[in-house]
């Protein structure tokens, strides 16, 4: 039983605690996080690094009246434990359990459902503007990481904040790490603040001086302010933020509870935008995550005593296949370059980065920039592969249209985690990319059925001078997914019939090919002989094949691991309509028009009937009016 945490059902209970006991509470929170996340997996290192911040903020501010926002929200486990989710914490990231990110449907302490980076400053200034229009006086506070702060959206918000100068508190949680090392000029700047003792000495002297200001007369006050400005411009850390209109405080130790409580109380007395620069250690308090913070950024379940993953042995995945192939392409062709938006490890580009350090560009959490930058690399004579999660590319929709497709540039988009991602849930499912890619003129949209086909598609893309996207799911091996199977030669815009049948044709896309073959076996035991087609391309669609098939089959099924609206099934339906193909019944299977919650990837695939028996049952019932036996 947790002596301190056990008593906290809401921040009200926290506020009753003696300040001297808060570090003990922080210890119990850390223990609880390690205990639970070792079982469930999750964003361990970021959350451990933000424990004192969460405790101190809830101790000093008054939520839910005061508004507290966590950028991305992957670091907010302590916040969850302090705001009424102590008992449900064990269910985190599991189907039916609490979310791994802030979720507005879960708690009044979570203002927004988040998961994508760098939205918090815009949200905060919006809340502050609404507050001022309403005439109320609650505080609005934000915790944002050093990597998230370097994103364009955060800069846009800072620009606006400095302009309208509302009262908000921004706490910069600086651990010098993104998932791996934070990249970029802002990160160098933050480092220079932390390591330069002269800056810090002069800064503290200047602050001492400012503290005394109220005792002076008005003229002295003006003079002192001028002096402060003068010193600041020359030497004070955080001048960058000050020039943007923030009052900068720090750097402070983000693990000193007393220091944080003291500083938060102090800065709350100031008007206007405040930035408190807190220095933290990612993974703090658990030996293994301190040693390997990148590995424990988002970890699978692990053994607490050894820090070793308890997941089954690693098998090949689409990501590992991509990783191998991009290295091989890079070895053969000096014009191949690769671009990542802060996801070198997750996308498998880390190997390419090691081998070809001059041809890798990690641009930080900057998806829009990554796309336009890649377009210009193509214009400059190179062949860029941008490896990115389907969900994060959503950010760069306009750049894909204008800067890549309108210019007809040969950028290759390798969309990892396309489909249901599992435990990261709603904000991370990659289920919209078929819809948002296929309607852009000139974009090729491909999806491999197995690992070999992914390699083939990458080869095809490397030799194409057109915008080319390839989508593939998280992992592999589920229901036979990914396992290599015999294939016909890969040709742009051509599908392949992989099983002949006579009653119905299943047009399956990418991850759904292997399950469809298994569904066809089940159907055949029920008297339905299904043909299965590996569609390979959503665009260009194999119109010739679809036309031929429509002469043989009157029942069509399309299946995709993405939202049905605007997806592959829609593409086939549009074609049938456009070509005036008559008497064809089409059943489009895929994901419904809703945000899909967190849970195990396999559980979610089952829940949405994308399993062999799920697919077979729907086809048998809806197209043949019979129950599967
Ligand atoms: C738009 C977007 N791109 C990428 C990610 C993936 N991602 C999640 S956390 C993270 C690193 C965040 O680093 P930082 O803000 O410094 O916080 P820390 O985890 O170090 O506390 C990244 C790149 C994301 N959530 N959103």
Short mmCIF file of N, CA and C in Angstrom, two decimals, residues 364-448:
data_model
loop_
_atom_site.label_atom_id
_atom_site.label_comp_id
_atom_site.label_asym_id
_atom_site.label_seq_id
_atom_site.Cartn_x
_atom_site.Cartn_y
_atom_site.Cartn_z
N UNK A 364 13.91 16.85 -36.80
CA UNK A 364 13.18 17.13 -35.56
C UNK A 364 11.68 16.94 -35.80
N UNK A 365 10.91 17.28 -34.77
CA UNK A 365 9.45 17.08 -34.91
C UNK A 365 8.93 18.18 -35.83
N UNK A 366 9.04 17.95 -37.12
CA UNK A 366 8.75 19.02 -38.08
C UNK A 366 8.29 18.38 -39.39
N UNK A 367 7.11 17.76 -39.33
CA UNK A 367 6.65 16.98 -40.48
C UNK A 367 6.42 17.84 -41.72
N UNK A 368 5.88 19.03 -41.52
CA UNK A 368 5.60 19.88 -42.69
C UNK A 368 6.91 20.26 -43.37
N UNK A 369 7.85 20.66 -42.55
CA UNK A 369 9.17 21.02 -43.07
C UNK A 369 9.82 19.81 -43.74
N UNK A 370 9.69 18.65 -43.12
CA UNK A 370 10.32 17.44 -43.67
C UNK A 370 9.84 17.19 -45.10
N UNK A 371 8.57 17.44 -45.35
CA UNK A 371 8.02 17.15 -46.68
C UNK A 371 8.52 18.17 -47.71
N UNK A 372 8.46 19.45 -47.38
CA UNK A 372 8.93 20.47 -48.34
C UNK A 372 10.43 20.35 -48.55
N UNK A 373 11.13 20.07 -47.47
CA UNK A 373 12.59 19.85 -47.55
C UNK A 373 12.90 18.68 -48.49
N UNK A 374 12.13 17.59 -48.36
CA UNK A 374 12.34 16.43 -49.23
C UNK A 374 12.05 16.79 -50.68
N UNK A 375 11.00 17.59 -50.89
CA UNK A 375 10.66 18.01 -52.25
C UNK A 375 11.85 18.74 -52.87
N UNK A 376 12.47 19.60 -52.08
CA UNK A 376 13.59 20.38 -52.60
C UNK A 376 14.82 19.50 -52.81
N UNK A 377 14.99 18.48 -51.98
CA UNK A 377 16.09 17.53 -52.23
C UNK A 377 15.89 16.87 -53.60
N UNK A 378 14.63 16.55 -53.91
CA UNK A 378 14.33 15.93 -55.21
C UNK A 378 14.61 16.93 -56.33
N UNK A 379 14.19 18.15 -56.12
CA UNK A 379 14.46 19.20 -57.13
C UNK A 379 15.97 19.38 -57.32
N UNK A 380 16.70 19.17 -56.25
CA UNK A 380 18.16 19.34 -56.29
C UNK A 380 18.88 18.12 -56.85
N UNK A 381 18.14 17.13 -57.32
CA UNK A 381 18.76 16.01 -58.01
C UNK A 381 18.91 14.74 -57.20
N UNK A 382 18.31 14.70 -55.99
CA UNK A 382 18.43 13.49 -55.17
C UNK A 382 17.11 12.72 -55.12
N UNK A 383 17.20 11.52 -54.57
CA UNK A 383 16.00 10.68 -54.48
C UNK A 383 15.65 10.52 -53.01
N UNK A 384 14.79 11.40 -52.47
CA UNK A 384 14.49 11.33 -51.05
C UNK A 384 13.43 10.29 -50.69
N UNK A 385 13.75 9.53 -49.65
CA UNK A 385 12.77 8.64 -49.02
C UNK A 385 12.44 9.28 -47.68
N UNK A 386 11.19 9.63 -47.49
CA UNK A 386 10.82 10.15 -46.18
C UNK A 386 10.06 9.05 -45.45
N UNK A 387 10.63 8.62 -44.32
CA UNK A 387 10.00 7.54 -43.56
C UNK A 387 9.28 8.17 -42.38
N UNK A 388 8.00 7.91 -42.30
CA UNK A 388 7.18 8.66 -41.35
C UNK A 388 5.96 7.82 -40.97
N UNK A 389 5.47 8.02 -39.77
CA UNK A 389 4.25 7.28 -39.39
C UNK A 389 3.06 7.92 -40.10
N UNK A 390 2.16 7.07 -40.51
CA UNK A 390 0.96 7.55 -41.21
C UNK A 390 0.27 8.69 -40.44
N UNK A 391 0.13 8.51 -39.14
CA UNK A 391 -0.61 9.51 -38.34
C UNK A 391 0.10 10.87 -38.33
N UNK A 392 1.43 10.87 -38.32
CA UNK A 392 2.16 12.14 -38.23
C UNK A 392 2.21 12.87 -39.57
N UNK A 393 2.10 12.10 -40.65
CA UNK A 393 2.12 12.76 -41.97
C UNK A 393 0.85 13.58 -42.19
N UNK A 394 -0.18 13.28 -41.41
CA UNK A 394 -1.42 14.09 -41.51
C UNK A 394 -1.11 15.58 -41.44
N UNK A 395 -0.08 15.89 -40.66
CA UNK A 395 0.30 17.29 -40.45
C UNK A 395 0.71 17.99 -41.73
N UNK A 396 1.19 17.21 -42.71
CA UNK A 396 1.86 17.83 -43.86
C UNK A 396 1.02 17.71 -45.13
N UNK A 397 -0.28 17.67 -44.96
CA UNK A 397 -1.18 17.47 -46.10
C UNK A 397 -0.96 18.54 -47.18
N UNK A 398 -0.92 19.79 -46.79
CA UNK A 398 -0.77 20.86 -47.77
C UNK A 398 0.59 20.77 -48.48
N UNK A 399 1.61 20.41 -47.73
CA UNK A 399 2.94 20.31 -48.33
C UNK A 399 3.00 19.16 -49.33
N UNK A 400 2.26 18.08 -49.05
CA UNK A 400 2.24 16.96 -50.01
C UNK A 400 1.58 17.45 -51.31
N UNK A 401 0.48 18.17 -51.14
CA UNK A 401 -0.24 18.63 -52.34
C UNK A 401 0.60 19.64 -53.12
N UNK A 402 0.99 20.72 -52.44
CA UNK A 402 1.61 21.84 -53.16
C UNK A 402 3.07 21.62 -53.50
N UNK A 403 3.81 21.15 -52.50
CA UNK A 403 5.27 21.17 -52.65
C UNK A 403 5.81 19.90 -53.28
N UNK A 404 5.00 18.82 -53.23
CA UNK A 404 5.46 17.58 -53.88
C UNK A 404 4.65 17.32 -55.15
N UNK A 405 3.33 17.16 -55.00
CA UNK A 405 2.54 16.70 -56.16
C UNK A 405 2.38 17.78 -57.22
N UNK A 406 2.08 18.99 -56.81
CA UNK A 406 1.93 20.07 -57.80
C UNK A 406 3.23 20.28 -58.58
N UNK A 407 4.36 20.03 -57.92
CA UNK A 407 5.66 20.18 -58.59
C UNK A 407 6.06 18.89 -59.31
N UNK A 408 5.25 17.83 -59.11
CA UNK A 408 5.52 16.53 -59.72
C UNK A 408 6.93 16.03 -59.38
N UNK A 409 7.22 16.03 -58.09
CA UNK A 409 8.58 15.64 -57.67
C UNK A 409 8.61 14.22 -57.11
N UNK A 410 9.70 13.54 -57.39
CA UNK A 410 9.82 12.13 -57.03
C UNK A 410 10.19 11.88 -55.59
N UNK A 411 9.34 12.32 -54.68
CA UNK A 411 9.57 12.03 -53.26
C UNK A 411 8.89 10.70 -52.94
N UNK A 412 9.59 9.84 -52.18
CA UNK A 412 8.98 8.57 -51.77
C UNK A 412 8.56 8.67 -50.30
N UNK A 413 7.28 8.43 -50.06
CA UNK A 413 6.75 8.45 -48.69
C UNK A 413 6.62 7.01 -48.22
N UNK A 414 7.37 6.64 -47.20
CA UNK A 414 7.22 5.31 -46.63
C UNK A 414 6.42 5.46 -45.35
N UNK A 415 5.16 5.07 -45.41
CA UNK A 415 4.25 5.31 -44.29
C UNK A 415 4.17 4.10 -43.38
N UNK A 416 4.91 4.17 -42.30
CA UNK A 416 4.91 3.10 -41.31
C UNK A 416 3.69 3.28 -40.40
N UNK A 417 3.37 2.23 -39.63
CA UNK A 417 2.24 2.26 -38.68
C UNK A 417 0.95 2.68 -39.40
N UNK A 418 0.81 2.23 -40.67
CA UNK A 418 -0.43 2.53 -41.39
C UNK A 418 -1.45 1.46 -41.01
N UNK A 419 -2.52 1.88 -40.39
CA UNK A 419 -3.51 0.94 -39.88
C UNK A 419 -3.66 1.12 -38.38
N UNK A 420 -4.12 0.06 -37.73
CA UNK A 420 -4.34 0.15 -36.28
C UNK A 420 -3.00 -0.03 -35.56
N UNK A 421 -2.67 0.92 -34.69
CA UNK A 421 -1.37 0.82 -34.03
C UNK A 421 -1.45 0.12 -32.69
N UNK A 422 -2.65 0.11 -32.10
CA UNK A 422 -2.78 -0.58 -30.81
C UNK A 422 -2.80 0.36 -29.64
N UNK A 423 -1.88 0.16 -28.71
CA UNK A 423 -1.96 0.78 -27.38
C UNK A 423 -1.88 2.30 -27.38
N UNK A 424 -1.27 2.89 -28.38
CA UNK A 424 -1.19 4.36 -28.40
C UNK A 424 -2.52 5.01 -28.75
N UNK A 425 -3.39 4.24 -29.38
CA UNK A 425 -4.79 4.66 -29.50
C UNK A 425 -5.11 5.74 -30.51
N UNK A 426 -6.21 6.43 -30.20
CA UNK A 426 -6.90 7.33 -31.13
C UNK A 426 -6.01 8.28 -31.92
N UNK A 427 -5.06 8.90 -31.20
CA UNK A 427 -4.26 9.92 -31.88
C UNK A 427 -3.17 9.31 -32.75
N UNK A 428 -2.97 8.02 -32.62
CA UNK A 428 -1.85 7.40 -33.31
C UNK A 428 -2.24 6.40 -34.40
N UNK A 429 -3.53 6.03 -34.45
CA UNK A 429 -3.93 5.10 -35.50
C UNK A 429 -3.68 5.73 -36.87
N UNK A 430 -3.11 4.94 -37.76
CA UNK A 430 -2.80 5.47 -39.10
C UNK A 430 -3.86 5.02 -40.08
N UNK A 431 -5.05 5.55 -39.92
CA UNK A 431 -6.17 4.98 -40.68
C UNK A 431 -6.74 5.93 -41.73
N UNK A 432 -6.14 7.10 -41.85
CA UNK A 432 -6.69 8.08 -42.79
C UNK A 432 -5.85 8.25 -44.05
N UNK A 433 -4.66 7.64 -44.09
CA UNK A 433 -3.73 7.99 -45.18
C UNK A 433 -4.21 7.59 -46.56
N UNK A 434 -4.93 6.46 -46.68
CA UNK A 434 -5.38 6.07 -48.03
C UNK A 434 -6.28 7.19 -48.54
N UNK A 435 -7.17 7.64 -47.65
CA UNK A 435 -8.12 8.69 -48.05
C UNK A 435 -7.41 10.01 -48.34
N UNK A 436 -6.42 10.36 -47.52
CA UNK A 436 -5.82 11.69 -47.75
C UNK A 436 -4.75 11.68 -48.83
N UNK A 437 -4.31 10.52 -49.25
CA UNK A 437 -3.30 10.47 -50.31
C UNK A 437 -3.93 10.27 -51.68
N UNK A 438 -4.96 9.42 -51.76
CA UNK A 438 -5.34 8.94 -53.09
C UNK A 438 -6.04 10.00 -53.94
N UNK A 439 -6.53 11.05 -53.33
CA UNK A 439 -7.22 12.05 -54.15
C UNK A 439 -6.29 13.18 -54.60
N UNK A 440 -5.01 13.07 -54.31
CA UNK A 440 -4.09 14.13 -54.75
C UNK A 440 -3.56 13.77 -56.15
N UNK A 441 -3.76 14.66 -57.12
CA UNK A 441 -3.32 14.34 -58.48
C UNK A 441 -1.84 13.98 -58.51
N UNK A 442 -1.55 12.88 -59.18
CA UNK A 442 -0.15 12.49 -59.40
C UNK A 442 0.44 11.60 -58.32
N UNK A 443 -0.25 11.41 -57.22
CA UNK A 443 0.33 10.59 -56.14
C UNK A 443 0.07 9.10 -56.40
N UNK A 444 1.13 8.31 -56.33
CA UNK A 444 0.98 6.85 -56.41
C UNK A 444 0.75 6.33 -55.00
N UNK A 445 -0.24 5.45 -54.84
CA UNK A 445 -0.53 4.91 -53.51
C UNK A 445 -0.43 3.39 -53.56
N UNK A 446 0.57 2.87 -52.85
CA UNK A 446 0.83 1.42 -52.90
C UNK A 446 0.80 0.83 -51.49
N UNK A 447 0.48 -0.47 -51.42
CA UNK A 447 0.51 -1.16 -50.12
C UNK A 447 0.94 -2.60 -50.35
N UNK A 448 2.08 -3.00 -49.74
CA UNK A 448 2.59 -4.36 -49.97
C UNK A 448 1.85 -5.40 -49.13
#
